[in-house]
Amino acid sequence: WVWWKEAAGAFPDQPVGGWGAGSFPVTHLLYRQPPALNVRQPHDLPLQFLAETGLVGALLGLGAIGLLLAAALERVRRLPPGRERALKGACLAAGLAWAVHGLVDWDWDIPGATLPALLLLGIAASTTARPPRPGRRPPSPLRRPQSALAALAVVLLALAAFAASAILP
């Protein structure tokens, strides 16, 4: 509760742009009440976004998560009852559980918790793959080496960015 109050107190002082991503340890020192514990997050994702990135970052970050949740919910709702709906519903439930838990803990800062949840929400929001038309084979990615190389480059750049973000402060 104390950390939530600290984050809520930091937000009005820098409402538009916030104090900077990852700055809660500093704002904690400014707004803390004794006895002080060293903490890195306020243990509440919306308050963390508001304190660290202001209204702009909160609207972008929380809006993206909200839109992904809404898209997944709409996709599951439109599917006919059956196996695919049950599987996508389970993916949606896992993502929703992660989002609700983010209201009381710091899961956002744990890639091992956040990445699977966002991936599952993406799966739940995805469209159903259509089977190929009879007598026509779908094009193989191996027949289009430029596409495969471009996709590989994007994945490698994303992994390098992730590794750099984990190493750098």
Coordinates of N, CA, C and O in Angstrom, one line a residue:
W1 N 0.8 -1.2 0.0 CA 0.0 0.0 0.0 C 0.9 1.3 0.0 O 0.6 2.2 -0.7
V2 N 1.9 1.2 0.8 CA 2.8 2.4 0.9 C 3.5 2.6 -0.5 O 3.6 3.8 -1.0
W3 N 3.9 1.6 -1.2 CA 4.5 1.8 -2.5 C 3.5 2.3 -3.5 O 3.9 3.1 -4.4
W4 N 2.3 1.9 -3.4 CA 1.2 2.4 -4.3 C 1.1 3.9 -4.1 O 0.9 4.7 -5.0
K5 N 1.1 4.3 -2.8 CA 0.9 5.7 -2.5 C 2.1 6.5 -3.0 O 1.9 7.6 -3.5
E6 N 3.3 5.9 -2.9 CA 4.5 6.6 -3.5 C 4.4 6.8 -5.0 O 4.7 7.9 -5.5
A7 N 3.9 5.8 -5.7 CA 3.8 5.9 -7.1 C 2.7 6.9 -7.5 O 2.8 7.8 -8.4
A8 N 1.6 6.9 -6.7 CA 0.5 7.8 -6.9 C 0.9 9.2 -6.6 O 0.5 10.2 -7.2
G9 N 1.8 9.4 -5.7 CA 2.3 10.7 -5.3 C 3.3 11.2 -6.4 O 3.4 12.5 -6.6
A10 N 4.0 10.4 -7.0 CA 5.0 10.8 -8.0 C 4.4 11.2 -9.3 O 4.9 12.0 -10.0
F11 N 3.2 10.6 -9.6 CA 2.5 10.9 -10.9 C 2.2 12.4 -11.1 O 2.5 13.0 -12.1
P12 N 1.5 13.0 -10.1 CA 1.1 14.4 -10.3 C 2.3 15.4 -10.5 O 2.1 16.4 -11.1
D13 N 3.5 15.0 -10.0 CA 4.6 15.9 -10.1 C 5.2 15.9 -11.5 O 5.9 16.8 -12.0
Q14 N 5.0 14.8 -12.3 CA 5.4 14.7 -13.7 C 4.3 14.0 -14.5 O 4.5 12.8 -14.9
P15 N 3.1 14.6 -14.7 CA 2.0 13.9 -15.2 C 2.1 13.5 -16.7 O 1.5 12.5 -17.0
V16 N 2.7 14.3 -17.5 CA 2.7 14.0 -18.9 C 3.7 12.9 -19.3 O 3.4 11.9 -19.9
G17 N 5.0 13.2 -19.0 CA 6.1 12.3 -19.4 C 6.6 11.4 -18.3 O 7.4 10.5 -18.6
G18 N 6.2 11.5 -17.1 CA 6.6 10.7 -16.0 C 8.1 11.0 -15.6 O 8.7 11.9 -16.1
W19 N 8.6 10.2 -14.7 CA 9.9 10.4 -14.2 C 11.0 9.6 -15.1 O 12.2 9.8 -14.9
G20 N 10.5 8.8 -15.9 CA 11.4 8.0 -16.8 C 11.2 6.5 -16.5 O 11.0 6.1 -15.4
A21 N 11.3 5.7 -17.6 CA 11.1 4.3 -17.4 C 12.2 3.7 -16.5 O 13.3 4.0 -16.5
G22 N 11.7 2.9 -15.5 CA 12.6 2.3 -14.6 C 13.0 3.2 -13.4 O 14.0 2.9 -12.7
S23 N 12.4 4.3 -13.3 CA 12.8 5.3 -12.3 C 12.1 5.2 -10.9 O 12.4 6.0 -10.0
F24 N 11.3 4.1 -10.7 CA 10.6 4.0 -9.4 C 11.6 3.9 -8.2 O 11.3 4.5 -7.2
P25 N 12.8 3.3 -8.3 CA 13.7 3.3 -7.2 C 14.1 4.7 -6.8 O 14.2 5.0 -5.6
V26 N 14.2 5.6 -7.7 CA 14.5 7.0 -7.4 C 13.3 7.7 -6.8 O 13.4 8.4 -5.8
T27 N 12.2 7.6 -7.4 CA 11.0 8.3 -6.9 C 10.6 7.7 -5.5 O 10.1 8.4 -4.7
H28 N 10.9 6.4 -5.3 CA 10.7 5.8 -4.0 C 11.5 6.5 -2.9 O 11.0 6.7 -1.8
L29 N 12.7 6.9 -3.3 CA 13.5 7.6 -2.3 C 13.0 9.0 -2.0 O 13.1 9.5 -0.9
L30 N 12.3 9.6 -3.0 CA 11.8 10.9 -2.8 C 10.5 10.9 -2.0 O 10.2 11.9 -1.3
Y31 N 9.7 9.9 -2.1 CA 8.4 9.9 -1.5 C 8.2 8.9 -0.4 O 7.1 8.7 0.1
R32 N 9.2 8.2 0.0 CA 9.1 7.1 1.0 C 8.8 7.6 2.4 O 9.1 8.8 2.7
Q33 N 8.3 6.7 3.1 CA 8.0 7.0 4.5 C 8.9 6.0 5.3 O 9.0 4.8 5.0
P34 N 9.6 6.4 6.3 CA 10.4 5.5 7.1 C 9.6 4.4 7.7 O 8.4 4.7 8.1
P35 N 10.0 3.2 7.9 CA 11.3 2.6 7.5 C 11.3 2.3 6.0 O 10.3 1.9 5.5
A36 N 12.4 2.5 5.4 CA 12.5 2.4 4.0 C 13.1 1.0 3.6 O 14.0 0.5 4.2
L37 N 12.5 0.5 2.6 CA 13.0 -0.8 2.0 C 13.4 -0.4 0.5 O 12.8 0.5 -0.1
N38 N 14.4 -1.0 0.1 CA 14.8 -0.8 -1.3 C 13.9 -1.6 -2.2 O 13.8 -2.8 -2.2
V39 N 13.1 -0.9 -3.0 CA 12.2 -1.5 -4.0 C 12.5 -1.0 -5.4 O 12.9 0.1 -5.5
R40 N 12.1 -1.8 -6.4 CA 12.3 -1.4 -7.7 C 11.0 -1.1 -8.5 O 11.0 -0.4 -9.5
Q41 N 9.9 -1.6 -7.9 CA 8.6 -1.4 -8.6 C 7.5 -1.1 -7.5 O 7.7 -1.6 -6.4
P42 N 6.5 -0.4 -7.9 CA 5.4 -0.2 -6.9 C 4.4 -1.3 -6.8 O 3.5 -1.3 -6.0
H43 N 4.7 -2.4 -7.5 CA 3.9 -3.6 -7.4 C 2.4 -3.4 -7.9 O 1.5 -3.9 -7.3
D44 N 2.3 -2.5 -8.9 CA 1.0 -2.2 -9.5 C 1.3 -1.7 -10.9 O 1.9 -0.6 -11.0
L45 N 1.0 -2.4 -11.9 CA 1.4 -2.0 -13.3 C 0.8 -0.7 -13.7 O 1.5 0.2 -14.2
P46 N -0.5 -0.4 -13.5 CA -1.0 0.9 -13.9 C -0.3 2.1 -13.2 O 0.1 3.1 -13.8
L47 N -0.1 1.9 -11.9 CA 0.6 3.0 -11.1 C 2.1 3.1 -11.6 O 2.6 4.2 -11.6
Q48 N 2.7 2.0 -11.9 CA 4.1 2.0 -12.4 C 4.2 2.8 -13.7 O 5.0 3.6 -13.9
F49 N 3.2 2.5 -14.6 CA 3.2 3.2 -15.9 C 3.0 4.7 -15.7 O 3.7 5.5 -16.3
L50 N 2.0 5.1 -14.8 CA 1.7 6.5 -14.6 C 2.9 7.2 -13.9 O 3.3 8.3 -14.4
A51 N 3.6 6.6 -12.9 CA 4.7 7.3 -12.3 C 5.9 7.3 -13.2 O 6.6 8.4 -13.2
E52 N 6.2 6.3 -13.9 CA 7.4 6.2 -14.7 C 7.3 6.8 -16.0 O 8.3 7.5 -16.5
T53 N 6.2 6.7 -16.7 CA 6.1 7.1 -18.1 C 5.0 8.2 -18.3 O 4.8 8.6 -19.4
G54 N 4.3 8.5 -17.2 CA 3.3 9.6 -17.3 C 2.0 9.1 -18.1 O 1.9 7.9 -18.4
L55 N 1.2 10.1 -18.4 CA 0.0 9.8 -19.2 C 0.3 9.2 -20.5 O -0.4 8.3 -21.0
V56 N 1.3 9.7 -21.2 CA 1.6 9.3 -22.5 C 2.0 7.8 -22.5 O 1.4 7.0 -23.2
G57 N 2.9 7.4 -21.7 CA 3.3 6.0 -21.6 C 2.2 5.1 -21.1 O 2.1 4.0 -21.5
A58 N 1.4 5.6 -20.1 CA 0.4 4.8 -19.6 C -0.7 4.5 -20.6 O -1.2 3.4 -20.7
L59 N -1.0 5.6 -21.4 CA -2.0 5.4 -22.4 C -1.5 4.4 -23.5 O -2.3 3.5 -24.0
L60 N -0.3 4.5 -23.9 CA 0.3 3.6 -24.9 C 0.4 2.2 -24.3 O 0.0 1.2 -25.0
G61 N 1.1 2.0 -23.2 CA 1.3 0.7 -22.6 C 0.0 0.0 -22.2 O -0.3 -1.1 -22.6
L62 N -0.8 0.7 -21.4 CA -2.0 0.0 -20.9 C -3.0 -0.1 -22.0 O -3.8 -1.0 -22.0
G63 N -3.0 0.9 -22.9 CA -3.9 0.8 -24.1 C -3.6 -0.3 -25.0 O -4.5 -1.0 -25.4
A64 N -2.3 -0.6 -25.2 CA -2.0 -1.8 -26.0 C -2.4 -3.1 -25.3 O -2.9 -4.0 -26.0
I65 N -2.2 -3.2 -24.1 CA -2.6 -4.4 -23.3 C -4.1 -4.5 -23.4 O -4.6 -5.6 -23.6
G66 N -4.8 -3.4 -23.1 CA -6.2 -3.5 -23.2 C -6.8 -3.8 -24.5 O -7.7 -4.6 -24.6
L67 N -6.2 -3.3 -25.6 CA -6.7 -3.6 -26.9 C -6.4 -5.1 -27.3 O -7.2 -5.7 -27.9
L68 N -5.3 -5.6 -26.8 CA -5.0 -7.0 -27.1 C -5.9 -7.9 -26.3 O -6.4 -8.9 -26.9
L69 N -6.3 -7.5 -25.1 CA -7.3 -8.3 -24.3 C -8.6 -8.2 -25.0 O -9.3 -9.2 -25.1
A70 N -9.0 -7.0 -25.5 CA -10.3 -6.9 -26.1 C -10.4 -7.7 -27.4 O -11.4 -8.3 -27.7
A71 N -9.3 -7.6 -28.2 CA -9.3 -8.4 -29.5 C -9.4 -9.9 -29.2 O -10.1 -10.6 -29.9
A72 N -8.6 -10.4 -28.2 CA -8.7 -11.8 -27.8 C -10.1 -12.2 -27.4 O -10.6 -13.2 -27.8
L73 N -10.7 -11.4 -26.5 CA -12.0 -11.6 -26.0 C -13.0 -11.7 -27.2 O -13.9 -12.6 -27.3
E74 N -12.9 -10.7 -28.1 CA -13.9 -10.7 -29.2 C -13.7 -11.9 -30.1 O -14.6 -12.5 -30.6
R75 N -12.4 -12.3 -30.4 CA -12.1 -13.5 -31.2 C -12.7 -14.7 -30.6 O -13.4 -15.5 -31.3
V76 N -12.5 -14.9 -29.3 CA -13.0 -16.1 -28.6 C -14.6 -16.1 -28.6 O -15.2 -17.1 -28.8
R77 N -15.1 -14.9 -28.4 CA -16.6 -14.8 -28.4 C -17.2 -15.2 -29.7 O -18.3 -15.8 -29.8
R78 N -16.6 -14.9 -30.8 CA -17.1 -15.1 -32.1 C -16.9 -16.5 -32.6 O -17.6 -16.9 -33.6
L79 N -16.0 -17.3 -32.0 CA -15.8 -18.6 -32.5 C -17.0 -19.6 -32.1 O -17.6 -19.4 -31.0
P80 N -17.3 -20.5 -33.0 CA -18.3 -21.5 -32.6 C -17.8 -22.4 -31.5 O -16.6 -22.6 -31.4
P81 N -18.7 -22.9 -30.7 CA -18.3 -23.9 -29.6 C -17.5 -25.0 -30.3 O -17.8 -25.5 -31.3
G82 N -16.4 -25.4 -29.6 CA -15.6 -26.5 -30.1 C -14.2 -26.4 -29.5 O -13.9 -25.6 -28.6
R83 N -13.3 -27.2 -30.1 CA -11.9 -27.3 -29.6 C -11.2 -26.0 -29.8 O -10.5 -25.6 -28.8
E84 N -11.3 -25.4 -30.9 CA -10.5 -24.1 -31.1 C -10.9 -23.0 -30.1 O -10.1 -22.3 -29.6
R85 N -12.2 -22.9 -29.9 CA -12.7 -21.9 -29.0 C -12.2 -22.2 -27.6 O -11.8 -21.3 -26.8
A86 N -12.2 -23.5 -27.2 CA -11.7 -23.9 -25.9 C -10.2 -23.6 -25.7 O -9.8 -23.0 -24.7
L87 N -9.4 -23.8 -26.7 CA -8.0 -23.6 -26.7 C -7.7 -22.1 -26.6 O -6.9 -21.6 -25.8
K88 N -8.4 -21.3 -27.5 CA -8.2 -19.9 -27.5 C -8.8 -19.3 -26.2 O -8.2 -18.3 -25.7
G89 N -9.8 -19.8 -25.6 CA -10.3 -19.4 -24.4 C -9.3 -19.6 -23.2 O -9.2 -18.8 -22.3
A90 N -8.6 -20.7 -23.3 CA -7.6 -21.0 -22.3 C -6.5 -20.0 -22.4 O -5.9 -19.5 -21.4
C91 N -6.1 -19.7 -23.6 CA -5.0 -18.7 -23.9 C -5.5 -17.3 -23.3 O -4.7 -16.6 -22.7
L92 N -6.7 -17.0 -23.6 CA -7.3 -15.7 -23.1 C -7.3 -15.7 -21.5 O -6.9 -14.7 -20.9
A93 N -7.7 -16.8 -20.9 CA -7.7 -16.9 -19.5 C -6.4 -16.7 -18.9 O -6.2 -16.0 -17.9
A94 N -5.3 -17.3 -19.5 CA -4.0 -17.1 -19.0 C -3.5 -15.6 -19.1 O -2.9 -15.1 -18.2
G95 N -3.8 -15.0 -20.2 CA -3.5 -13.6 -20.4 C -4.2 -12.7 -19.5 O -3.7 -11.7 -18.9
L96 N -5.5 -13.0 -19.2 CA -6.3 -12.2 -18.3 C -5.8 -12.4 -16.9 O -5.8 -11.4 -16.1
A97 N -5.4 -13.6 -16.5 CA -4.9 -13.8 -15.2 C -3.6 -13.0 -15.0 O -3.4 -12.4 -13.9
W98 N -2.7 -13.0 -16.0 CA -1.5 -12.2 -15.9 C -1.9 -10.7 -15.7 O -1.3 -10.0 -14.9
A99 N -2.8 -10.2 -16.5 CA -3.2 -8.8 -16.4 C -3.8 -8.4 -15.0 O -3.4 -7.4 -14.5
V100 N -4.6 -9.3 -14.5 CA -5.2 -9.0 -13.2 C -4.1 -9.1 -12.1 O -4.1 -8.2 -11.2
H101 N -3.2 -10.0 -12.2 CA -2.1 -10.1 -11.2 C -1.2 -8.9 -11.3 O -0.6 -8.6 -10.3
G102 N -1.1 -8.3 -12.5 CA -0.3 -7.1 -12.6 C -0.8 -5.9 -11.8 O -0.1 -4.9 -11.6
L103 N -2.0 -6.0 -11.3 CA -2.6 -5.0 -10.4 C -2.0 -5.0 -9.0 O -2.2 -4.0 -8.3
V104 N -1.4 -6.1 -8.7 CA -0.9 -6.3 -7.3 C 0.5 -6.8 -7.2 O 1.0 -7.0 -6.1
D105 N 1.2 -6.9 -8.4 CA 2.6 -7.4 -8.3 C 3.3 -6.8 -9.6 O 2.8 -6.1 -10.4
W106 N 4.5 -7.2 -9.7 CA 5.4 -6.6 -10.7 C 5.8 -7.6 -11.8 O 6.9 -7.6 -12.4
D107 N 4.8 -8.3 -12.3 CA 5.0 -9.3 -13.4 C 5.5 -8.6 -14.7 O 6.2 -9.3 -15.4
W108 N 5.2 -7.4 -14.9 CA 5.6 -6.7 -16.1 C 7.1 -6.7 -16.3 O 7.6 -6.8 -17.4
D109 N 7.8 -6.7 -15.2 CA 9.3 -6.6 -15.2 C 9.9 -8.0 -15.3 O 11.1 -8.1 -15.2
I110 N 9.1 -9.0 -15.4 CA 9.7 -10.4 -15.4 C 9.4 -11.0 -16.8 O 8.2 -11.4 -17.1
P111 N 10.3 -11.0 -17.7 CA 10.1 -11.5 -19.1 C 9.5 -12.9 -19.1 O 8.7 -13.2 -20.0
G112 N 9.9 -13.7 -18.2 CA 9.4 -15.1 -18.1 C 8.0 -15.2 -17.8 O 7.3 -16.2 -18.1
A113 N 7.4 -14.2 -17.2 CA 5.9 -14.2 -17.0 C 5.2 -13.4 -18.0 O 4.1 -13.7 -18.5
T114 N 5.8 -12.3 -18.5 CA 5.1 -11.4 -19.4 C 5.1 -11.9 -20.8 O 4.1 -11.8 -21.5
L115 N 6.2 -12.3 -21.3 CA 6.3 -12.8 -22.7 C 5.3 -13.9 -23.0 O 4.6 -13.9 -24.0
P116 N 5.3 -15.0 -22.2 CA 4.3 -16.0 -22.5 C 2.8 -15.5 -22.4 O 2.0 -15.9 -23.2
A117 N 2.5 -14.6 -21.5 CA 1.2 -14.1 -21.4 C 0.8 -13.3 -22.6 O -0.3 -13.5 -23.2
L118 N 1.7 -12.5 -23.1 CA 1.4 -11.7 -24.3 C 1.3 -12.6 -25.5 O 0.5 -12.3 -26.4
L119 N 2.2 -13.6 -25.6 CA 2.1 -14.5 -26.7 C 0.8 -15.3 -26.7 O 0.1 -15.4 -27.7
L120 N 0.3 -15.7 -25.5 CA -0.9 -16.4 -25.4 C -2.1 -15.5 -25.8 O -3.1 -15.9 -26.5
L121 N -2.0 -14.2 -25.4 CA -3.1 -13.3 -25.8 C -3.1 -13.1 -27.3 O -4.1 -13.0 -28.0
G122 N -1.9 -13.0 -27.9 CA -1.8 -12.9 -29.4 C -2.4 -14.1 -30.1 O -3.0 -14.0 -31.1
I123 N -2.1 -15.3 -29.5 CA -2.7 -16.5 -30.1 C -4.2 -16.5 -30.0 O -4.9 -16.8 -30.9
A124 N -4.7 -16.1 -28.9 CA -6.2 -16.0 -28.7 C -6.8 -15.0 -29.6 O -7.9 -15.1 -30.1
A125 N -6.1 -13.9 -29.9 CA -6.6 -12.8 -30.8 C -6.5 -13.1 -32.3 O -7.1 -12.5 -33.1
S126 N -5.7 -14.1 -32.6 CA -5.4 -14.4 -34.0 C -6.6 -15.0 -34.7 O -7.5 -15.6 -34.1
T127 N -6.5 -14.8 -36.0 CA -7.6 -15.4 -36.9 C -7.4 -16.9 -37.1 O -6.2 -17.4 -37.0
T128 N -8.4 -17.6 -37.5 CA -8.3 -19.0 -37.7 C -7.7 -19.2 -39.1 O -8.0 -18.6 -40.1
A129 N -6.7 -20.1 -39.1 CA -6.1 -20.5 -40.4 C -7.1 -21.2 -41.3 O -7.8 -22.1 -40.8
R130 N -7.1 -20.8 -42.5 CA -8.0 -21.5 -43.5 C -7.3 -22.6 -44.2 O -6.1 -22.4 -44.5
P131 N -7.9 -23.7 -44.3 CA -7.2 -24.8 -45.1 C -7.1 -24.4 -46.5 O -7.8 -23.7 -47.1
P132 N -6.0 -24.9 -47.1 CA -5.8 -24.6 -48.5 C -6.9 -25.2 -49.4 O -7.5 -26.2 -49.1
R133 N -7.1 -24.5 -50.6 CA -8.1 -25.0 -51.5 C -7.7 -26.4 -52.0 O -6.5 -26.6 -52.2
P134 N -8.7 -27.2 -52.3 CA -8.3 -28.6 -52.8 C -7.5 -28.4 -54.1 O -7.9 -27.6 -55.0
G135 N -6.5 -29.2 -54.3 CA -5.7 -29.3 -55.5 C -4.7 -28.2 -55.6 O -3.9 -28.1 -56.5
R136 N -4.6 -27.4 -54.5 CA -3.6 -26.3 -54.5 C -2.8 -26.3 -53.3 O -3.3 -26.3 -52.2
R137 N -1.4 -26.4 -53.4 CA -0.6 -26.5 -52.3 C -0.2 -25.0 -51.8 O 0.0 -24.2 -52.7
P138 N -0.2 -24.8 -50.5 CA 0.3 -23.5 -50.1 C 1.7 -23.3 -50.4 O 2.5 -24.3 -50.4
P139 N 2.1 -22.1 -50.7 CA 3.6 -21.8 -51.0 C 4.4 -22.1 -49.8 O 4.1 -21.7 -48.7
S140 N 5.5 -22.8 -50.0 CA 6.4 -23.1 -48.9 C 7.3 -21.9 -48.7 O 7.8 -21.2 -49.6
P141 N 7.6 -21.6 -47.4 CA 8.5 -20.5 -47.1 C 9.9 -20.8 -47.7 O 10.7 -19.8 -47.9
L142 N 10.3 -22.1 -47.8 CA 11.6 -22.4 -48.4 C 11.7 -22.0 -49.9 O 12.8 -21.8 -50.4
R143 N 10.6 -21.8 -50.5 CA 10.6 -21.4 -51.9 C 10.8 -19.9 -52.1 O 11.0 -19.4 -53.1
R144 N 10.7 -19.2 -51.0 CA 10.9 -17.8 -50.9 C 12.0 -17.5 -50.0 O 11.7 -17.1 -48.8
P145 N 13.2 -17.7 -50.4 CA 14.3 -17.5 -49.4 C 14.4 -16.1 -48.9 O 14.9 -15.9 -47.7
Q146 N 14.0 -15.1 -49.7 CA 14.2 -13.7 -49.2 C 13.2 -13.5 -48.0 O 13.6 -12.8 -47.0
S147 N 12.0 -14.0 -48.0 CA 11.1 -13.9 -46.9 C 11.6 -14.6 -45.7 O 11.5 -14.1 -44.6
A148 N 12.1 -15.8 -45.9 CA 12.6 -16.5 -44.7 C 13.8 -15.8 -44.1 O 14.0 -15.8 -42.9
L149 N 14.7 -15.3 -44.9 CA 15.9 -14.6 -44.4 C 15.5 -13.3 -43.7 O 16.0 -12.9 -42.7
A150 N 14.5 -12.6 -44.2 CA 14.0 -11.4 -43.6 C 13.4 -11.7 -42.3 O 13.6 -11.0 -41.3
A151 N 12.6 -12.8 -42.2 CA 11.9 -13.2 -40.9 C 13.0 -13.6 -39.9 O 12.9 -13.2 -38.7
L152 N 14.0 -14.3 -40.4 CA 15.1 -14.7 -39.5 C 15.8 -13.5 -38.9 O 16.2 -13.4 -37.8
A153 N 16.1 -12.5 -39.8 CA 16.8 -11.3 -39.4 C 15.9 -10.5 -38.3 O 16.5 -10.0 -37.3
V154 N 14.6 -10.5 -38.5 CA 13.8 -9.8 -37.6 C 13.8 -10.5 -36.2 O 13.9 -9.8 -35.2
V155 N 13.7 -11.8 -36.2 CA 13.8 -12.6 -35.0 C 15.1 -12.4 -34.3 O 15.1 -12.2 -33.1
L156 N 16.2 -12.4 -35.0 CA 17.5 -12.3 -34.4 C 17.7 -10.9 -33.8 O 18.2 -10.7 -32.7
L157 N 17.2 -9.9 -34.5 CA 17.3 -8.5 -34.0 C 16.4 -8.3 -32.7 O 16.8 -7.7 -31.8
A158 N 15.3 -9.0 -32.7 CA 14.4 -8.9 -31.5 C 15.1 -9.6 -30.3 O 15.1 -9.1 -29.2
L159 N 15.7 -10.7 -30.6 CA 16.4 -11.5 -29.5 C 17.6 -10.7 -29.0 O 17.9 -10.6 -27.8
A160 N 18.3 -10.0 -29.9 CA 19.5 -9.2 -29.5 C 19.0 -8.0 -28.7 O 19.7 -7.6 -27.7
A161 N 17.9 -7.4 -29.1 CA 17.4 -6.3 -28.3 C 16.9 -6.7 -26.9 O 17.2 -6.0 -25.9
F162 N 16.3 -7.9 -26.9 CA 15.9 -8.4 -25.6 C 17.1 -8.7 -24.7 O 17.1 -8.4 -23.5
A163 N 18.1 -9.3 -25.3 CA 19.3 -9.6 -24.5 C 20.0 -8.3 -24.0 O 20.4 -8.2 -22.9
A164 N 20.1 -7.3 -24.9 CA 20.7 -6.0 -24.5 C 19.9 -5.4 -23.4 O 20.4 -4.8 -22.4
S165 N 18.5 -5.5 -23.5 CA 17.7 -4.8 -22.4 C 17.8 -5.5 -21.1 O 17.7 -5.0 -20.0
A166 N 18.1 -6.8 -21.1 CA 18.3 -7.6 -19.9 C 19.7 -7.3 -19.3 O 19.8 -7.3 -18.0
I167 N 20.7 -6.9 -20.1 CA 22.0 -6.7 -19.6 C 22.2 -5.3 -19.1 O 22.8 -5.0 -18.1
L168 N 21.7 -4.3 -19.9 CA 21.9 -2.9 -19.6 C 20.9 -2.4 -18.5 O 19.8 -3.0 -18.4
P169 N 21.3 -1.5 -17.7 CA 20.4 -1.0 -16.7 C 19.2 -0.2 -17.3 O 19.2 0.3 -18.3

